[in-house]
Short mmCIF file of C-alpha atoms in Angstrom, two decimals:
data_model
loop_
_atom_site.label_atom_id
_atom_site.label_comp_id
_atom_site.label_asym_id
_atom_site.label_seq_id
_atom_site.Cartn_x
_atom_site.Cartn_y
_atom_site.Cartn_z
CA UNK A 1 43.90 -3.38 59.30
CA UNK A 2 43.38 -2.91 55.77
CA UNK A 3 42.37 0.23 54.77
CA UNK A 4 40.26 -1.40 51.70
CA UNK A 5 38.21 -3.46 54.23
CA UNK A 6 37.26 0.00 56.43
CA UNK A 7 36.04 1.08 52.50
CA UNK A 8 34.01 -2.38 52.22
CA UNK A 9 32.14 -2.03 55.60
CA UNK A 10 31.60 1.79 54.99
CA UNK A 11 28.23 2.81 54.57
CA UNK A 12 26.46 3.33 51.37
CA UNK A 13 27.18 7.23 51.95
CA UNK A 14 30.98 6.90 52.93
CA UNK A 15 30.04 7.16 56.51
CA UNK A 16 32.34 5.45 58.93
CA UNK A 17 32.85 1.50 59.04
CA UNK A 18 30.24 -0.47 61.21
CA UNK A 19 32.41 -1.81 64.80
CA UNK A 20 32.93 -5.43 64.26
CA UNK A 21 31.14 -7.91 66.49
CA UNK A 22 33.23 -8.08 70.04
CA UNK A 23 34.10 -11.45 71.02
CA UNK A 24 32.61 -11.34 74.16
CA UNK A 25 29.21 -9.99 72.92
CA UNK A 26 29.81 -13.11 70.30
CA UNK A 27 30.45 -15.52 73.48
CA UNK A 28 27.89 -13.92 75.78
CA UNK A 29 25.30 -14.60 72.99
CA UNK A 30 26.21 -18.18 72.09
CA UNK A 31 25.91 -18.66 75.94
CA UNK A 32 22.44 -17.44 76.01
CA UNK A 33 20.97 -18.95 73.10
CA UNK A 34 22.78 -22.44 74.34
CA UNK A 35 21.19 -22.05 77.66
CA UNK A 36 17.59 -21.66 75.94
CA UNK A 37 18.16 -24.32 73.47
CA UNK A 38 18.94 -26.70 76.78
CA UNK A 39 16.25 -25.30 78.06
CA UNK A 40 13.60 -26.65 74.82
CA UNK A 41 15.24 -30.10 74.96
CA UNK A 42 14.87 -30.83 78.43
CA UNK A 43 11.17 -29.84 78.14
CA UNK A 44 11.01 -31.88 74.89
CA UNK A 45 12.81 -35.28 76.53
CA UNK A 46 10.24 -34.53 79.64
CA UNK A 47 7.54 -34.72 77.35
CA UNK A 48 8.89 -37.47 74.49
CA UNK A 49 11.33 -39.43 76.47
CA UNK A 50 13.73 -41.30 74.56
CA UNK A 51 11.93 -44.53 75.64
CA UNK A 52 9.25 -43.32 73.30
CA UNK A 53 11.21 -42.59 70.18
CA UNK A 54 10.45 -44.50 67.41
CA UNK A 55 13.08 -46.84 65.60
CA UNK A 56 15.22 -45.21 63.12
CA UNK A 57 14.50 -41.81 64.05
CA UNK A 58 18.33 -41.32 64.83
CA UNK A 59 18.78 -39.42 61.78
CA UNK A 60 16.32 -37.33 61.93
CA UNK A 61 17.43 -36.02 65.04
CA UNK A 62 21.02 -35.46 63.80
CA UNK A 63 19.76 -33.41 61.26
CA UNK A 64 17.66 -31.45 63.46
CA UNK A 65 20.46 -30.80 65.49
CA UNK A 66 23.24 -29.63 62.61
CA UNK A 67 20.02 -27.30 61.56
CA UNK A 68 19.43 -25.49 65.76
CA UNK A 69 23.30 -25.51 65.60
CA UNK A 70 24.05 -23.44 61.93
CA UNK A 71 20.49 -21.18 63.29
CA UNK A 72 22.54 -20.84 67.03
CA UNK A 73 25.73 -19.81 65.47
CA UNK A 74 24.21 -17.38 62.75
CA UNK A 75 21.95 -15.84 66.13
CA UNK A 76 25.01 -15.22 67.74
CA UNK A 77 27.37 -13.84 64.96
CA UNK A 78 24.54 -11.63 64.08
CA UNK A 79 24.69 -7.84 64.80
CA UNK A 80 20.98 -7.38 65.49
CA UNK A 81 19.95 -7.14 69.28
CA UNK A 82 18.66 -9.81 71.13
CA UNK A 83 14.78 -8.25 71.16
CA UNK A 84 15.17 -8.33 67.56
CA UNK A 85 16.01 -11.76 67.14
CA UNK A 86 14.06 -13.08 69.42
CA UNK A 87 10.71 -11.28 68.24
CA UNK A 88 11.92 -12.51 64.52
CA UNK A 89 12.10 -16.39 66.28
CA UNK A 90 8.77 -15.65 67.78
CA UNK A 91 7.27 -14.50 64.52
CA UNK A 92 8.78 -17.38 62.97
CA UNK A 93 7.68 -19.93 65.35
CA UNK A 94 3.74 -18.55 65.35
CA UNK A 95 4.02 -19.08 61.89
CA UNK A 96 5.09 -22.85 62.48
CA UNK A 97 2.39 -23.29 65.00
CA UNK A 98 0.11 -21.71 62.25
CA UNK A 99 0.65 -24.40 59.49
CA UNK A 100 0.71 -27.12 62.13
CA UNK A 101 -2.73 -26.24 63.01
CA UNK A 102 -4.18 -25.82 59.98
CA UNK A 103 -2.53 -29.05 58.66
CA UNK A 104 -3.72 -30.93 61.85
CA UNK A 105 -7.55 -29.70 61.65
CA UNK A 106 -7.45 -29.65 57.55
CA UNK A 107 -10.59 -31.83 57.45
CA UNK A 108 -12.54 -29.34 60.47
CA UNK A 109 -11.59 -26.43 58.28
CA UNK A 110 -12.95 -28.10 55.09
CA UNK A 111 -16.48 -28.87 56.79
CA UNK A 112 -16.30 -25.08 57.80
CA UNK A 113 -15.62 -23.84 54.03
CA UNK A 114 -18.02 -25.66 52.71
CA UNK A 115 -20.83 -24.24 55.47
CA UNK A 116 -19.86 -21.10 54.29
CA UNK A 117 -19.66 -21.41 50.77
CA UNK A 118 -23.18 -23.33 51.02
CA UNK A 119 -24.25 -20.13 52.70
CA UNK A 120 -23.03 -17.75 50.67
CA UNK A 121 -24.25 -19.83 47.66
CA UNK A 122 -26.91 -21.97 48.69
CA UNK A 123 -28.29 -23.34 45.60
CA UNK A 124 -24.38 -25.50 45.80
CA UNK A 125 -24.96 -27.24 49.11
CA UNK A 126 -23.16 -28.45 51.68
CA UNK A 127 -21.40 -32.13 51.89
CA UNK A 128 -21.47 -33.54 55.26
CA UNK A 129 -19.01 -35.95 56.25
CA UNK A 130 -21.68 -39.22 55.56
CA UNK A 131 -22.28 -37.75 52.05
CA UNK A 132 -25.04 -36.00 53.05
CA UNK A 133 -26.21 -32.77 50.82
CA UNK A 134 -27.29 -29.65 53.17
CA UNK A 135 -29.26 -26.91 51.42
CA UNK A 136 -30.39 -23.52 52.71
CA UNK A 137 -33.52 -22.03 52.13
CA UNK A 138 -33.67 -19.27 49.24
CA UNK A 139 -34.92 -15.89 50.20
CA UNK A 140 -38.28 -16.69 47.84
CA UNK A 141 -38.59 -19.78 51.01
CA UNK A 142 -37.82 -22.57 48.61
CA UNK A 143 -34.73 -24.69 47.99
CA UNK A 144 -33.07 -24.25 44.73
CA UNK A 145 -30.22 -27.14 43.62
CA UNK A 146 -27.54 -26.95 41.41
CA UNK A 147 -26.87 -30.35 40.02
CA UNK A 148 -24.94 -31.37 36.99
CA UNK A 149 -26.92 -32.97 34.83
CA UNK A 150 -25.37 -35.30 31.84
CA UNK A 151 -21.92 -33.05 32.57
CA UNK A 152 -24.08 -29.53 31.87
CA UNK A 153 -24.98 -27.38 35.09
CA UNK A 154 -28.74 -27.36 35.21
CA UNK A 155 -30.78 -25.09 38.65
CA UNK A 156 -33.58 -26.96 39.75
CA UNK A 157 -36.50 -26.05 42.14
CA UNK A 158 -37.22 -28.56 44.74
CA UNK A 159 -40.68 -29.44 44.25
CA UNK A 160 -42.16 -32.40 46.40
CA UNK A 161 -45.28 -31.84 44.86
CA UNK A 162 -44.53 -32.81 41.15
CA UNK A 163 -44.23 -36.52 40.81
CA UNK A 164 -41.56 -36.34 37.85
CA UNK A 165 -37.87 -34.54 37.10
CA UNK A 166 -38.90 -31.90 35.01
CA UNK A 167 -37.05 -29.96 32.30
CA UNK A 168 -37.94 -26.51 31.05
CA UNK A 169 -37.46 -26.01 27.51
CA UNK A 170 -34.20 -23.71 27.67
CA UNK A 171 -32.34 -26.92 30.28
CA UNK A 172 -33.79 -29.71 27.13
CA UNK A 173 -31.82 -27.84 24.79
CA UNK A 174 -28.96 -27.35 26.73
CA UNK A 175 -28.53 -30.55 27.12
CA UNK A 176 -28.79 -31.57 23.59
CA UNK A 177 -32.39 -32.45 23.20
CA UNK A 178 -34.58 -31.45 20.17
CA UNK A 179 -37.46 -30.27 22.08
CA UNK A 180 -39.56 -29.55 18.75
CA UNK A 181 -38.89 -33.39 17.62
CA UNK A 182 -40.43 -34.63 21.17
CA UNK A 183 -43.46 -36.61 21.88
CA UNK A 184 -45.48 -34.79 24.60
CA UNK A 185 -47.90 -37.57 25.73
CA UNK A 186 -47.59 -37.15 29.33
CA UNK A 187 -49.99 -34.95 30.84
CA UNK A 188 -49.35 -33.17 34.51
CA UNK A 189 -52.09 -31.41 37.16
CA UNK A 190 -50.75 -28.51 38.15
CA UNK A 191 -51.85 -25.34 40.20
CA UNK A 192 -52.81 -23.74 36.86
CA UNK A 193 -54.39 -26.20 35.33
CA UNK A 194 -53.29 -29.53 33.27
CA UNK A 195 -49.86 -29.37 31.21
CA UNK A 196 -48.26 -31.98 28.78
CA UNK A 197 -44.77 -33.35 28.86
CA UNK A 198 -42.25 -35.41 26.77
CA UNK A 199 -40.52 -38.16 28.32
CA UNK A 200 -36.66 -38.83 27.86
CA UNK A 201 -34.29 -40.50 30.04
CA UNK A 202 -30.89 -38.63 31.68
CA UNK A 203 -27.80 -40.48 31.51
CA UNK A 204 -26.44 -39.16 34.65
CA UNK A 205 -27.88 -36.43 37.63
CA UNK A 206 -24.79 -35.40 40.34
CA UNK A 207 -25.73 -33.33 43.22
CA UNK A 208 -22.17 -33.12 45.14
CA UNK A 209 -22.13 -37.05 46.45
CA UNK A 210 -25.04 -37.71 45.14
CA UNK A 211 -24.87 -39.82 41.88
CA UNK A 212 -27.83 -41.06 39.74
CA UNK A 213 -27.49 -42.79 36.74
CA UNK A 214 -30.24 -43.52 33.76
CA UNK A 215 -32.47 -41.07 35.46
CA UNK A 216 -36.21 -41.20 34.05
CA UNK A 217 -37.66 -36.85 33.63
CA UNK A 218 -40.03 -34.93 31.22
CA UNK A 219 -39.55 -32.25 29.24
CA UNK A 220 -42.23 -29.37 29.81
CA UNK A 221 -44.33 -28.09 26.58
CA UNK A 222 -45.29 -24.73 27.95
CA UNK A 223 -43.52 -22.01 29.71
CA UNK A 224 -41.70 -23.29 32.77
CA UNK A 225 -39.46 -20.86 34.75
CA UNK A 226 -37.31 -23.08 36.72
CA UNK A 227 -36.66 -26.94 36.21
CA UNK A 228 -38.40 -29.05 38.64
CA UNK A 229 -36.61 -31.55 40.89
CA UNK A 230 -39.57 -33.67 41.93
CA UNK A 231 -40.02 -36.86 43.30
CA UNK A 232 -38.75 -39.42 40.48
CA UNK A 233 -35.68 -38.17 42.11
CA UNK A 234 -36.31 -37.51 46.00
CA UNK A 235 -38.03 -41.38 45.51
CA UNK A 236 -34.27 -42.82 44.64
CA UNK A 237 -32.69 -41.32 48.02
CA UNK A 238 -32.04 -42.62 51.56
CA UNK A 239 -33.83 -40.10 53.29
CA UNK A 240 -35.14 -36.23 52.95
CA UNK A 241 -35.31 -34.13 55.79
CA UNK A 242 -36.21 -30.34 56.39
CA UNK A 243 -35.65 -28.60 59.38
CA UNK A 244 -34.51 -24.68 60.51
CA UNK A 245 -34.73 -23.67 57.16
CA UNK A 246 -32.11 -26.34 55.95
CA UNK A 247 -32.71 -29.31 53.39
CA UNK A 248 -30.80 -32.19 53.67
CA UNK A 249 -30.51 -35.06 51.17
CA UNK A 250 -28.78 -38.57 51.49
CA UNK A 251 -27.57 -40.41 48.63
#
């Protein structure tokens, strides 16, 4: 033997050369991991018998198979015990599993992020799989909506009891209104007392899948905290329902 190969296989320290894989150990291996990769085709012709393939999958197989047989032969050439290799396979294969399952209940997982992002941030909402929008109720007991409104994020309060879509005066000149050029000649009842608004139109209100176009609202001439979302725009929807502290809209 070549003293310059002993040098190659030395240690990083000099110690003395790693032994060479036997050739039994090497057959004795290849034996085993043949007998287990029989093993996972009979179970997988029991359970897709070839009567089932489809047409043309020929190839597919064939590469399949050249794939197991450079993973067999690399398994058994390999110096690492067998409990080694096989809890590296089993890692390997729970990681498979892992990515089919996720890929295979992609659209169950969705509907369970968006729950819990509606939860965690319930003034976004929740789209159900009809195109529903699920809100929960704030702490303060009311709904509050994030919608975009003519491309600008605008926070409304849900308010059944106001009859229009109304705009504070921060929202109006957000959205590129000049709320000191406006016409306030609407005037509103409210809880304290009677208030007067400007009317202007919206080109566009999106809550999620809901999607309103040349939208009809008021701008507010006195202090309003929150924009109102009132029923010019609950009027134009399928349905409103509240129930277990949960508003749902649908479009």
């Amino acid at each position: 033997m070549d003293p310059q190969d002993d040098q190659r296989r030395a240690g990083p320290w000099g110690g003395p050369p790693e032994p060479l894989p036997q050739r039994g150990r090497f057959r004795l291996r290849l034996v085993v991991l043949l007998g287990i990769a029989a093993l996972g085709l009979f179970a997988l012709f029991q359970a897709y018998p070839p009567a089932l393939w489809q047409e043309g999958s020929g190839p597919y197989f064939a590469q399949y198979g050249l794939i197991g047989t450079v993973l067999l032969m690399s398994l058994a050439a390999s110096r690492r015990s067998f409990a080694t290799i096989f809890g590296q396979l089993a890692l390997w294969a729970l990681a498979a599993l892992v990515i089919v399952a996720v890929y295979g209940y992609r659209y169950e997982l969705r509907e369970v992020a968006l729950r819990v992002a509606g939860e965690l941030v319930p003034t976004h909402g929740q789209e159900a799989a009809d195109g529903a929008m699920i809100f929960t109720r704030a702490p303060d007991r009311q709904f509050h909506i994030d919608a975009q409104v003519d491309g600008k994020l605008v926070r409304f309060l849900l308010d059944t009891g106001a009859s229009d879509i109304v705009l504070n005066r921060e929202d109006a000149a957000r959205l590129g209104f000049a709320v000191k050029d406006l016409a306030f000649t609407r005037s509103y009842g409210t809880a304290n007392g009677t208030t007067r608004g400007a009317p202007i139109r919206l080109k566009q209100i999106r809550i999620g899948s809901i999607h309103l176009e040349d939208v009809p609202a008021s701008v507010n001439e006195g202090e309003l905290h929150q924009s109102l979302l009132g029923m010019r725009f609950l009027e134009r929807l399928t349905s409103i329902e509240i129930r277990n502290d949960r508003l749902t809209i649908r479009p």
